[in-house]
C-alpha cells in the first residue's frame, strides 16, 4: 500500500475506506502479556478462499491463540513471553463454489465479524483533535483516536473521507446550500459539512441516530462556530425510519415545507439501512416545485457493501430521480457535480480514494 494510505505504523486505509492493521504473533502475545495473560498456544491457520467463477484463489491467515489470566497481573512493557507452543501453518480450505453460493462472484466478506469482535468498548477520553481546512474554514475537530478507529461500530465518532470531500465542495461552492433549509443525515460527531453549510444556509439541522456521536458533535460545533452562526444550526437525534424523530425534525423545517437540501456523507455502507435512509429523506425533503431551484438530496460515499444499483433502486422506489452522478471521478462534464470541482483542487486531495457522489431530486 502507498504512503498516502498509511495512518500510522502498520495501520493502513484501503481504497474502499476499510482499515488494515498488520501485526506479528509476537506483537499479539506481547499485547496480551502486558495485560496479564499467559500464552498457552498460538496457531496460524492458512485459509484458502477459492472463487471458482472468477478463477481466483485468495490466501487468508488467521491467528488463533489461547491465553490464561496470570494471577500476577500485567507484566509491563518488558513482559516476557514464551513462544515455544507456537504451531505455524495449520491449513484449512474454504471453497466458495458458484453452484452453492448465491453471491458467488463476490469475495466472502468477513469484515462484519471483525466489527462484532471489536465494537464493544469505547471511551470518549480516547479522543484526539485534528485540523480540517476548507476554503474560509479552519476547524479543530475532536474525534476518537486512530488507535480506536478500528472499533468499527463507532462509525459516528470518526471523521470519514466523504465528509471531508463534501466539506471541501461546500466551501468552494456555497450556492449548493446558500439560503436553503439544510438537513444533514448521519452527520456523526465531526459535523464539518453542517458547519460549512451554516455559514451560507437559512438554517441547518445536523442529525444522527447515535447519542454518543451527537454529544461529541455538540462539543465540536460549540468550539468551532462563532456565536452568530450557532443560532443557525440545530442538533437533533434522528434515527432513520423512527416516526417520532422524523416528525420532530420535519417540524423544524416548517411542517408543510420540508428541507430543500439534504446531505449524507458515508451513510450508505449498511445494506439494512438504505431503505430507511431513503424513506426518511423522502419524508423530510421539500416537494415544492415553485421554489427557485428544486430540492436536492446529495450523497457522498465510498462504495463498501452496498453497490450503486442497490442505492439507485431504493432511491427510485421512494420517488427520487438521479439527476447527476460522479463515480470515482467519472462524470458528465456538463453536469452539476463536475461544476463543483472546476476551478479548485478539491478533487486532487482524494485522488487515491474511490469516491462517489449522487445528486437526487424528486
Ligand atoms: C460512516 S459514519 C459517517 C459520519 C459522517 N457523516 C462522516 O462522513 O464523517 C455513519 C454515520 O451514520 C449514522 N447512522 C448509521 N445508521 C443510522 C441510522 N439508521 N439512523 C441514523 N443515523 C445512522 C452513524 O451513527 C454514523 O454517525
mmCIF file of C-alpha atoms and ligand atoms in Angstrom:
data_model
loop_
_atom_site.group_PDB
_atom_site.id
_atom_site.type_symbol
_atom_site.label_atom_id
_atom_site.label_comp_id
_atom_site.label_asym_id
_atom_site.label_seq_id
_atom_site.Cartn_x
_atom_site.Cartn_y
_atom_site.Cartn_z
ATOM 1 C CA UNK A 1 0.000 0.000 0.000
ATOM 2 C CA UNK A 2 1.209 3.518 -0.716
ATOM 3 C CA UNK A 3 2.493 6.000 1.871
ATOM 4 C CA UNK A 4 -0.621 8.152 1.342
ATOM 5 C CA UNK A 5 -2.741 5.272 2.632
ATOM 6 C CA UNK A 6 -0.762 4.882 5.847
ATOM 7 C CA UNK A 7 -2.487 6.095 9.036
ATOM 8 C CA UNK A 8 0.278 5.070 11.431
ATOM 9 C CA UNK A 9 2.867 2.308 11.709
ATOM 10 C CA UNK A 10 1.439 -0.951 10.267
ATOM 11 C CA UNK A 11 -2.000 0.696 10.003
ATOM 12 C CA UNK A 12 -3.461 1.444 6.558
ATOM 13 C CA UNK A 13 -6.687 2.607 4.950
ATOM 14 C CA UNK A 14 -7.672 0.536 1.912
ATOM 15 C CA UNK A 15 -9.082 2.014 -1.292
ATOM 16 C CA UNK A 16 -12.617 1.212 -0.124
ATOM 17 C CA UNK A 17 -12.130 3.045 3.190
ATOM 18 C CA UNK A 18 -11.833 -0.052 5.387
ATOM 19 C CA UNK A 19 -8.763 -0.322 7.627
ATOM 20 C CA UNK A 20 -5.983 -2.918 7.699
ATOM 21 C CA UNK A 21 -3.628 -3.376 10.651
ATOM 22 C CA UNK A 22 -0.634 -5.717 10.169
ATOM 23 C CA UNK A 23 0.874 -7.476 13.143
ATOM 24 C CA UNK A 24 3.054 -10.440 14.072
ATOM 25 C CA UNK A 25 2.363 -13.275 16.514
ATOM 26 C CA UNK A 26 4.941 -11.747 18.861
ATOM 27 C CA UNK A 27 3.112 -8.428 18.834
ATOM 28 C CA UNK A 28 -0.177 -10.102 19.746
ATOM 29 C CA UNK A 29 1.361 -12.146 22.540
ATOM 30 C CA UNK A 30 3.079 -9.045 23.862
ATOM 31 C CA UNK A 31 -0.224 -7.145 23.977
ATOM 32 C CA UNK A 32 -1.857 -9.929 25.978
ATOM 33 C CA UNK A 33 1.097 -10.370 28.325
ATOM 34 C CA UNK A 34 1.081 -6.647 29.146
ATOM 35 C CA UNK A 35 -2.499 -7.130 30.267
ATOM 36 C CA UNK A 36 -1.666 -10.082 32.486
ATOM 37 C CA UNK A 37 -2.307 -13.054 30.203
ATOM 38 C CA UNK A 38 -0.017 -16.030 29.695
ATOM 39 C CA UNK A 39 0.189 -17.741 26.351
ATOM 40 C CA UNK A 40 -0.949 -21.379 26.182
ATOM 41 C CA UNK A 41 -0.960 -21.918 22.442
ATOM 42 C CA UNK A 42 -0.835 -19.879 19.264
ATOM 43 C CA UNK A 43 -1.521 -21.113 15.745
ATOM 44 C CA UNK A 44 -1.659 -19.555 12.331
ATOM 45 C CA UNK A 45 -4.379 -21.019 10.135
ATOM 46 C CA UNK A 46 -3.832 -20.571 6.441
ATOM 47 C CA UNK A 47 -7.256 -20.471 4.823
ATOM 48 C CA UNK A 48 -7.530 -20.623 1.088
ATOM 49 C CA UNK A 49 -10.651 -18.990 -0.278
ATOM 50 C CA UNK A 50 -11.331 -20.033 -3.838
ATOM 51 C CA UNK A 51 -13.802 -18.277 -6.090
ATOM 52 C CA UNK A 52 -14.325 -20.662 -8.963
ATOM 53 C CA UNK A 53 -16.435 -18.367 -11.101
ATOM 54 C CA UNK A 54 -13.690 -15.716 -11.066
ATOM 55 C CA UNK A 55 -10.894 -18.313 -11.069
ATOM 56 C CA UNK A 56 -9.365 -16.608 -8.024
ATOM 57 C CA UNK A 57 -7.570 -18.151 -5.071
ATOM 58 C CA UNK A 58 -7.019 -15.929 -2.029
ATOM 59 C CA UNK A 59 -4.846 -16.798 0.942
ATOM 60 C CA UNK A 60 -6.014 -15.701 4.360
ATOM 61 C CA UNK A 61 -4.009 -16.107 7.561
ATOM 62 C CA UNK A 62 -5.852 -16.292 10.864
ATOM 63 C CA UNK A 63 -4.153 -16.264 14.219
ATOM 64 C CA UNK A 64 -5.858 -18.396 16.851
ATOM 65 C CA UNK A 65 -4.466 -18.289 20.363
ATOM 66 C CA UNK A 66 -5.337 -19.386 23.887
ATOM 67 C CA UNK A 67 -4.278 -17.341 26.913
ATOM 68 C CA UNK A 68 -4.807 -17.820 30.626
ATOM 69 C CA UNK A 69 -5.125 -14.975 33.083
ATOM 70 C CA UNK A 70 -1.925 -14.541 35.019
ATOM 71 C CA UNK A 71 -2.574 -14.055 38.748
ATOM 72 C CA UNK A 72 0.431 -11.703 38.929
ATOM 73 C CA UNK A 73 -1.406 -9.251 36.647
ATOM 74 C CA UNK A 74 0.032 -7.102 33.854
ATOM 75 C CA UNK A 75 3.793 -7.536 33.256
ATOM 76 C CA UNK A 76 4.509 -4.059 31.973
ATOM 77 C CA UNK A 77 6.404 -3.092 28.872
ATOM 78 C CA UNK A 78 9.193 -5.626 29.258
ATOM 79 C CA UNK A 79 6.982 -8.603 29.978
ATOM 80 C CA UNK A 80 8.498 -11.891 28.818
ATOM 81 C CA UNK A 81 6.593 -14.464 26.877
ATOM 82 C CA UNK A 82 7.290 -17.909 25.595
ATOM 83 C CA UNK A 83 6.539 -18.807 22.019
ATOM 84 C CA UNK A 84 7.563 -22.453 22.276
ATOM 85 C CA UNK A 85 3.967 -23.588 21.872
ATOM 86 C CA UNK A 86 3.613 -21.880 18.544
ATOM 87 C CA UNK A 87 2.305 -24.147 15.811
ATOM 88 C CA UNK A 88 2.605 -22.493 12.412
ATOM 89 C CA UNK A 89 0.759 -23.248 9.243
ATOM 90 C CA UNK A 90 -2.355 -25.265 10.086
ATOM 91 C CA UNK A 91 -4.236 -25.441 6.821
ATOM 92 C CA UNK A 92 -7.929 -25.091 6.158
ATOM 93 C CA UNK A 93 -9.508 -24.816 2.776
ATOM 94 C CA UNK A 94 -12.731 -22.940 2.183
ATOM 95 C CA UNK A 95 -14.274 -23.140 -1.260
ATOM 96 C CA UNK A 96 -16.780 -20.564 -2.456
ATOM 97 C CA UNK A 97 -18.455 -22.732 -5.061
ATOM 98 C CA UNK A 98 -20.580 -20.875 -7.591
ATOM 99 C CA UNK A 99 -23.137 -23.673 -7.619
ATOM 100 C CA UNK A 100 -23.652 -23.439 -3.853
ATOM 101 C CA UNK A 101 -23.315 -19.744 -3.135
ATOM 102 C CA UNK A 102 -25.836 -17.142 -4.233
ATOM 103 C CA UNK A 103 -23.264 -14.341 -4.480
ATOM 104 C CA UNK A 104 -20.543 -16.460 -5.947
ATOM 105 C CA UNK A 105 -18.893 -13.641 -7.864
ATOM 106 C CA UNK A 106 -18.037 -11.808 -4.654
ATOM 107 C CA UNK A 107 -15.221 -12.473 -2.244
ATOM 108 C CA UNK A 108 -16.583 -13.655 1.099
ATOM 109 C CA UNK A 109 -16.741 -10.550 3.274
ATOM 110 C CA UNK A 110 -15.779 -11.219 6.869
ATOM 111 C CA UNK A 111 -15.485 -7.603 7.923
ATOM 112 C CA UNK A 112 -18.785 -7.790 9.797
ATOM 113 C CA UNK A 113 -17.305 -10.440 12.101
ATOM 114 C CA UNK A 114 -14.439 -8.111 12.926
ATOM 115 C CA UNK A 115 -16.902 -5.333 13.692
ATOM 116 C CA UNK A 116 -18.659 -7.575 16.151
ATOM 117 C CA UNK A 117 -15.386 -8.636 17.728
ATOM 118 C CA UNK A 118 -14.001 -5.181 18.218
ATOM 119 C CA UNK A 119 -17.059 -2.989 18.511
ATOM 120 C CA UNK A 120 -17.825 -3.414 22.164
ATOM 121 C CA UNK A 121 -15.947 -0.874 24.212
ATOM 122 C CA UNK A 122 -15.005 2.746 23.768
ATOM 123 C CA UNK A 123 -14.401 5.766 25.860
ATOM 124 C CA UNK A 124 -14.695 9.398 24.959
ATOM 125 C CA UNK A 125 -11.439 10.085 26.827
ATOM 126 C CA UNK A 126 -9.759 8.406 23.876
ATOM 127 C CA UNK A 127 -10.154 11.447 21.666
ATOM 128 C CA UNK A 128 -7.696 13.420 19.584
ATOM 129 C CA UNK A 129 -8.011 16.782 17.876
ATOM 130 C CA UNK A 130 -7.409 17.054 14.162
ATOM 131 C CA UNK A 131 -7.361 20.145 11.952
ATOM 132 C CA UNK A 132 -9.667 20.321 8.924
ATOM 133 C CA UNK A 133 -9.234 23.187 6.477
ATOM 134 C CA UNK A 134 -11.525 24.117 3.617
ATOM 135 C CA UNK A 135 -11.759 27.473 1.822
ATOM 136 C CA UNK A 136 -12.531 30.081 4.506
ATOM 137 C CA UNK A 137 -12.930 27.458 7.252
ATOM 138 C CA UNK A 138 -10.425 26.073 9.720
ATOM 139 C CA UNK A 139 -11.914 23.521 12.120
ATOM 140 C CA UNK A 140 -10.357 21.747 15.086
ATOM 141 C CA UNK A 141 -12.295 18.511 15.402
ATOM 142 C CA UNK A 142 -12.360 16.211 18.398
ATOM 143 C CA UNK A 143 -12.674 12.578 17.397
ATOM 144 C CA UNK A 144 -11.813 9.073 18.505
ATOM 145 C CA UNK A 145 -8.048 8.485 18.376
ATOM 146 C CA UNK A 146 -6.635 6.475 15.494
ATOM 147 C CA UNK A 147 -5.802 3.526 17.742
ATOM 148 C CA UNK A 148 -9.505 3.077 18.479
ATOM 149 C CA UNK A 149 -10.799 3.697 14.980
ATOM 150 C CA UNK A 150 -10.849 0.035 14.025
ATOM 151 C CA UNK A 151 -13.698 -0.414 16.537
ATOM 152 C CA UNK A 152 -15.935 -0.145 13.536
ATOM 153 C CA UNK A 153 -19.315 0.005 15.297
ATOM 154 C CA UNK A 154 -18.454 3.539 16.362
ATOM 155 C CA UNK A 155 -18.571 4.997 12.902
ATOM 156 C CA UNK A 156 -20.035 8.277 14.112
ATOM 157 C CA UNK A 157 -17.081 9.048 16.369
ATOM 158 C CA UNK A 158 -14.727 9.357 13.410
ATOM 159 C CA UNK A 159 -14.402 11.725 10.523
ATOM 160 C CA UNK A 160 -14.781 9.951 7.185
ATOM 161 C CA UNK A 161 -13.171 10.858 3.886
ATOM 162 C CA UNK A 162 -16.525 11.501 2.183
ATOM 163 C CA UNK A 163 -17.346 14.214 4.719
ATOM 164 C CA UNK A 164 -14.006 15.891 4.028
ATOM 165 C CA UNK A 165 -14.655 15.790 0.286
ATOM 166 C CA UNK A 166 -18.183 17.211 0.662
ATOM 167 C CA UNK A 167 -16.983 19.823 3.131
ATOM 168 C CA UNK A 168 -14.384 20.991 0.583
ATOM 169 C CA UNK A 169 -17.025 21.133 -2.149
ATOM 170 C CA UNK A 170 -19.500 23.102 0.006
ATOM 171 C CA UNK A 171 -16.796 25.591 0.971
ATOM 172 C CA UNK A 172 -15.833 26.068 -2.696
ATOM 173 C CA UNK A 173 -19.480 26.165 -3.856
ATOM 174 C CA UNK A 174 -21.622 27.901 -1.217
ATOM 175 C CA UNK A 175 -24.512 28.095 -3.743
ATOM 176 C CA UNK A 176 -25.239 24.398 -3.035
ATOM 177 C CA UNK A 177 -26.688 25.433 0.325
ATOM 178 C CA UNK A 178 -27.000 29.224 0.177
ATOM 179 C CA UNK A 179 -30.273 30.472 1.667
ATOM 180 C CA UNK A 180 -31.587 26.909 1.985
ATOM 181 C CA UNK A 181 -33.121 24.821 4.739
ATOM 182 C CA UNK A 182 -30.388 22.212 5.060
ATOM 183 C CA UNK A 183 -30.596 18.806 6.721
ATOM 184 C CA UNK A 184 -27.603 16.531 7.287
ATOM 185 C CA UNK A 185 -28.409 12.842 7.856
ATOM 186 C CA UNK A 186 -25.970 10.616 9.796
ATOM 187 C CA UNK A 187 -23.649 13.521 10.330
ATOM 188 C CA UNK A 188 -21.577 11.820 13.043
ATOM 189 C CA UNK A 189 -19.552 13.737 15.586
ATOM 190 C CA UNK A 190 -17.419 15.954 13.351
ATOM 191 C CA UNK A 191 -20.205 17.939 11.675
ATOM 192 C CA UNK A 192 -17.876 19.679 9.232
ATOM 193 C CA UNK A 193 -20.417 19.728 6.365
ATOM 194 C CA UNK A 194 -23.140 21.129 8.605
ATOM 195 C CA UNK A 195 -20.751 23.756 9.977
ATOM 196 C CA UNK A 196 -19.714 24.927 6.497
ATOM 197 C CA UNK A 197 -23.378 24.939 5.430
ATOM 198 C CA UNK A 198 -24.304 27.066 8.477
ATOM 199 C CA UNK A 199 -22.250 29.950 7.055
ATOM 200 C CA UNK A 200 -24.473 30.211 3.969
ATOM 201 C CA UNK A 201 -27.780 28.413 4.624
ATOM 202 C CA UNK A 202 -31.012 29.819 6.077
ATOM 203 C CA UNK A 203 -30.544 27.181 8.793
ATOM 204 C CA UNK A 204 -29.077 23.711 9.219
ATOM 205 C CA UNK A 205 -30.323 20.696 11.161
ATOM 206 C CA UNK A 206 -27.461 18.289 11.894
ATOM 207 C CA UNK A 207 -28.757 14.822 12.808
ATOM 208 C CA UNK A 208 -27.561 11.370 13.737
ATOM 209 C CA UNK A 209 -29.143 8.276 15.258
ATOM 210 C CA UNK A 210 -26.333 7.739 17.757
ATOM 211 C CA UNK A 211 -26.495 9.658 21.038
ATOM 212 C CA UNK A 212 -22.755 9.493 21.714
ATOM 213 C CA UNK A 213 -21.905 10.897 18.306
ATOM 214 C CA UNK A 214 -24.357 13.734 18.989
ATOM 215 C CA UNK A 215 -22.663 14.514 22.335
ATOM 216 C CA UNK A 216 -19.296 14.902 20.644
ATOM 217 C CA UNK A 217 -20.920 16.788 17.764
ATOM 218 C CA UNK A 218 -22.287 19.362 20.236
ATOM 219 C CA UNK A 219 -18.767 19.902 21.577
ATOM 220 C CA UNK A 220 -17.275 20.226 18.091
ATOM 221 C CA UNK A 221 -19.903 22.681 16.925
ATOM 222 C CA UNK A 222 -19.740 24.876 20.002
ATOM 223 C CA UNK A 223 -15.935 25.013 19.952
ATOM 224 C CA UNK A 224 -15.693 25.780 16.230
ATOM 225 C CA UNK A 225 -18.602 28.018 15.252
ATOM 226 C CA UNK A 226 -18.786 31.703 16.038
ATOM 227 C CA UNK A 227 -21.735 32.638 18.198
ATOM 228 C CA UNK A 228 -23.659 34.302 15.353
ATOM 229 C CA UNK A 229 -23.585 31.017 13.402
ATOM 230 C CA UNK A 230 -24.558 28.882 16.388
ATOM 231 C CA UNK A 231 -28.084 30.269 16.037
ATOM 232 C CA UNK A 232 -28.304 28.825 12.543
ATOM 233 C CA UNK A 233 -27.553 25.228 13.439
ATOM 234 C CA UNK A 234 -29.713 22.747 15.359
ATOM 235 C CA UNK A 235 -28.555 19.342 16.526
ATOM 236 C CA UNK A 236 -31.136 16.587 16.749
ATOM 237 C CA UNK A 237 -31.359 12.840 17.166
ATOM 238 C CA UNK A 238 -32.798 11.301 14.026
ATOM 239 C CA UNK A 239 -32.765 7.548 13.663
ATOM 240 C CA UNK A 240 -33.838 6.815 10.103
ATOM 241 C CA UNK A 241 -37.340 5.436 9.992
ATOM 242 C CA UNK A 242 -38.193 6.431 13.564
ATOM 243 C CA UNK A 243 -41.565 8.156 13.237
ATOM 244 C CA UNK A 244 -41.185 10.416 16.285
ATOM 245 C CA UNK A 245 -37.692 11.542 15.264
ATOM 246 C CA UNK A 246 -38.835 12.196 11.692
ATOM 247 C CA UNK A 247 -41.899 14.161 12.871
ATOM 248 C CA UNK A 248 -39.828 16.322 15.231
ATOM 249 C CA UNK A 249 -37.246 17.138 12.545
ATOM 250 C CA UNK A 250 -39.950 17.818 9.965
ATOM 251 C CA UNK A 251 -41.460 20.400 12.341
ATOM 252 C CA UNK A 252 -38.142 22.257 12.399
ATOM 253 C CA UNK A 253 -38.305 22.756 8.640
ATOM 254 C CA UNK A 254 -41.766 24.296 8.862
ATOM 255 C CA UNK A 255 -44.324 21.486 8.680
ATOM 256 C CA UNK A 256 -45.634 21.808 5.160
ATOM 257 C CA UNK A 257 -42.344 22.928 3.756
ATOM 258 C CA UNK A 258 -39.604 20.335 4.214
ATOM 259 C CA UNK A 259 -35.879 20.766 3.578
ATOM 260 C CA UNK A 260 -34.599 21.915 0.228
ATOM 261 C CA UNK A 261 -31.117 20.474 0.614
ATOM 262 C CA UNK A 262 -30.377 17.133 2.304
ATOM 263 C CA UNK A 263 -26.807 15.877 2.620
ATOM 264 C CA UNK A 264 -25.486 12.490 3.696
ATOM 265 C CA UNK A 265 -21.802 11.537 3.711
ATOM 266 C CA UNK A 266 -20.766 7.932 4.107
ATOM 267 C CA UNK A 267 -24.213 6.822 5.173
ATOM 268 C CA UNK A 268 -24.721 4.097 2.554
ATOM 269 C CA UNK A 269 -22.450 1.370 3.964
ATOM 270 C CA UNK A 270 -25.101 -0.755 5.693
ATOM 271 C CA UNK A 271 -27.458 -2.659 3.355
ATOM 272 C CA UNK A 272 -30.208 -2.789 6.001
ATOM 273 C CA UNK A 273 -30.193 0.970 6.486
ATOM 274 C CA UNK A 274 -30.578 2.012 2.822
ATOM 275 C CA UNK A 275 -34.368 1.725 2.690
ATOM 276 C CA UNK A 276 -34.991 3.652 5.975
ATOM 277 C CA UNK A 277 -32.437 6.243 4.833
ATOM 278 C CA UNK A 278 -34.330 6.980 1.615
ATOM 279 C CA UNK A 279 -37.743 6.761 3.307
ATOM 280 C CA UNK A 280 -36.582 9.323 5.862
ATOM 281 C CA UNK A 281 -35.151 11.607 3.184
ATOM 282 C CA UNK A 282 -38.436 11.306 1.247
ATOM 283 C CA UNK A 283 -40.475 12.338 4.269
ATOM 284 C CA UNK A 284 -38.263 15.312 5.005
ATOM 285 C CA UNK A 285 -37.443 16.733 1.581
ATOM 286 C CA UNK A 286 -39.496 19.599 0.206
ATOM 287 C CA UNK A 287 -41.732 18.680 -2.715
ATOM 288 C CA UNK A 288 -42.492 22.286 -3.615
ATOM 289 C CA UNK A 289 -41.721 22.869 -7.267
ATOM 290 C CA UNK A 290 -42.433 26.611 -7.216
ATOM 291 C CA UNK A 291 -39.153 27.494 -5.499
ATOM 292 C CA UNK A 292 -36.156 28.865 -7.451
ATOM 293 C CA UNK A 293 -34.437 25.520 -7.502
ATOM 294 C CA UNK A 294 -35.720 22.045 -6.778
ATOM 295 C CA UNK A 295 -34.836 20.389 -3.502
ATOM 296 C CA UNK A 296 -31.802 18.077 -3.696
ATOM 297 C CA UNK A 297 -30.660 15.001 -1.814
ATOM 298 C CA UNK A 298 -26.861 14.667 -2.126
ATOM 299 C CA UNK A 299 -24.965 11.545 -1.110
ATOM 300 C CA UNK A 300 -21.182 11.324 -0.981
ATOM 301 C CA UNK A 301 -19.683 7.932 -0.206
ATOM 302 C CA UNK A 302 -17.013 5.327 -0.698
ATOM 303 C CA UNK A 303 -18.597 2.168 -2.021
ATOM 304 C CA UNK A 304 -18.410 -0.639 0.507
ATOM 305 C CA UNK A 305 -21.017 -3.348 0.984
ATOM 306 C CA UNK A 306 -23.827 -1.588 -0.877
ATOM 307 C CA UNK A 307 -23.454 -1.181 -4.618
ATOM 308 C CA UNK A 308 -24.671 1.672 -6.776
ATOM 309 C CA UNK A 309 -27.613 -0.304 -8.218
ATOM 310 C CA UNK A 310 -28.961 -1.053 -4.790
ATOM 311 C CA UNK A 311 -28.733 2.618 -3.796
ATOM 312 C CA UNK A 312 -30.430 3.688 -7.024
ATOM 313 C CA UNK A 313 -33.257 1.158 -6.799
ATOM 314 C CA UNK A 314 -34.055 2.197 -3.221
ATOM 315 C CA UNK A 315 -33.947 5.846 -4.280
ATOM 316 C CA UNK A 316 -36.338 5.243 -7.185
ATOM 317 C CA UNK A 317 -38.714 3.262 -5.003
ATOM 318 C CA UNK A 318 -39.091 6.352 -2.800
ATOM 319 C CA UNK A 319 -39.677 8.655 -5.764
ATOM 320 C CA UNK A 320 -36.156 10.083 -6.127
ATOM 321 C CA UNK A 321 -34.734 10.758 -9.592
ATOM 322 C CA UNK A 322 -30.985 10.626 -10.193
ATOM 323 C CA UNK A 323 -30.082 13.964 -11.744
ATOM 324 C CA UNK A 324 -26.306 13.617 -11.804
ATOM 325 C CA UNK A 325 -23.572 11.267 -10.630
ATOM 326 C CA UNK A 326 -19.813 11.391 -10.122
ATOM 327 C CA UNK A 327 -18.448 7.881 -9.728
ATOM 328 C CA UNK A 328 -14.748 7.579 -8.867
ATOM 329 C CA UNK A 329 -14.041 10.718 -10.873
ATOM 330 C CA UNK A 330 -16.089 9.563 -13.889
ATOM 331 C CA UNK A 331 -18.750 12.164 -14.582
ATOM 332 C CA UNK A 332 -20.750 14.109 -17.114
ATOM 333 C CA UNK A 333 -18.544 17.105 -17.816
ATOM 334 C CA UNK A 334 -21.622 19.344 -18.179
ATOM 335 C CA UNK A 335 -23.236 18.010 -15.027
ATOM 336 C CA UNK A 336 -23.975 19.803 -11.770
ATOM 337 C CA UNK A 337 -21.354 17.874 -9.798
ATOM 338 C CA UNK A 338 -18.474 18.400 -12.206
ATOM 339 C CA UNK A 339 -19.127 22.162 -11.995
ATOM 340 C CA UNK A 340 -18.416 21.910 -8.238
ATOM 341 C CA UNK A 341 -14.878 20.678 -8.971
ATOM 342 C CA UNK A 342 -13.942 23.236 -11.599
ATOM 343 C CA UNK A 343 -11.538 25.996 -10.615
ATOM 344 C CA UNK A 344 -10.417 24.301 -7.388
ATOM 345 C CA UNK A 345 -8.257 21.379 -6.334
ATOM 346 C CA UNK A 346 -10.737 19.628 -4.009
ATOM 347 C CA UNK A 347 -10.610 16.517 -6.185
ATOM 348 C CA UNK A 348 -6.821 16.091 -6.107
ATOM 349 C CA UNK A 349 -6.701 15.621 -2.332
ATOM 350 C CA UNK A 350 -8.810 12.467 -2.728
ATOM 351 C CA UNK A 351 -7.087 11.024 -5.786
ATOM 352 C CA UNK A 352 -6.129 7.755 -4.096
ATOM 353 C CA UNK A 353 -9.584 7.021 -2.749
ATOM 354 C CA UNK A 354 -12.539 5.923 -4.839
ATOM 355 C CA UNK A 355 -15.353 8.363 -4.103
ATOM 356 C CA UNK A 356 -18.844 8.639 -5.466
ATOM 357 C CA UNK A 357 -21.385 11.456 -5.329
ATOM 358 C CA UNK A 358 -25.055 11.074 -6.266
ATOM 359 C CA UNK A 359 -27.422 14.021 -6.746
ATOM 360 C CA UNK A 360 -31.143 13.288 -6.498
ATOM 361 C CA UNK A 361 -34.293 15.328 -6.865
ATOM 362 C CA UNK A 362 -37.931 14.268 -6.532
HETATM 363 C C1 LIG B 1 -19.665 6.197 8.478
HETATM 364 S S1 LIG B 1 -20.383 7.301 9.614
HETATM 365 C C2 LIG B 1 -20.300 8.814 8.713
HETATM 366 C C3 LIG B 1 -20.287 10.002 9.631
HETATM 367 C C4 LIG B 1 -20.127 11.336 8.907
HETATM 368 N N1 LIG B 1 -21.254 11.568 8.015
HETATM 369 C C5 LIG B 1 -18.821 11.374 8.149
HETATM 370 O O1 LIG B 1 -18.850 11.214 6.908
HETATM 371 O O2 LIG B 1 -17.775 11.566 8.773
HETATM 372 C C6 LIG B 1 -22.126 6.898 9.516
HETATM 373 C C7 LIG B 1 -23.000 7.711 10.420
HETATM 374 O O3 LIG B 1 -24.347 7.363 10.183
HETATM 375 C C8 LIG B 1 -25.002 7.166 11.426
HETATM 376 N N2 LIG B 1 -26.062 6.179 11.212
HETATM 377 C C9 LIG B 1 -25.920 4.909 10.814
HETATM 378 N N3 LIG B 1 -27.111 4.300 10.751
HETATM 379 C C10 LIG B 1 -28.029 5.218 11.124
HETATM 380 C C11 LIG B 1 -29.460 5.198 11.254
HETATM 381 N N4 LIG B 1 -30.155 4.089 10.981
HETATM 382 N N5 LIG B 1 -30.074 6.317 11.633
HETATM 383 C C12 LIG B 1 -29.360 7.434 11.895
HETATM 384 N N6 LIG B 1 -28.016 7.525 11.808
HETATM 385 C C13 LIG B 1 -27.360 6.423 11.426
HETATM 386 C C14 LIG B 1 -23.921 6.654 12.344
HETATM 387 O O4 LIG B 1 -24.252 6.884 13.720
HETATM 388 C C15 LIG B 1 -22.727 7.455 11.889
HETATM 389 O O5 LIG B 1 -22.626 8.670 12.557
#
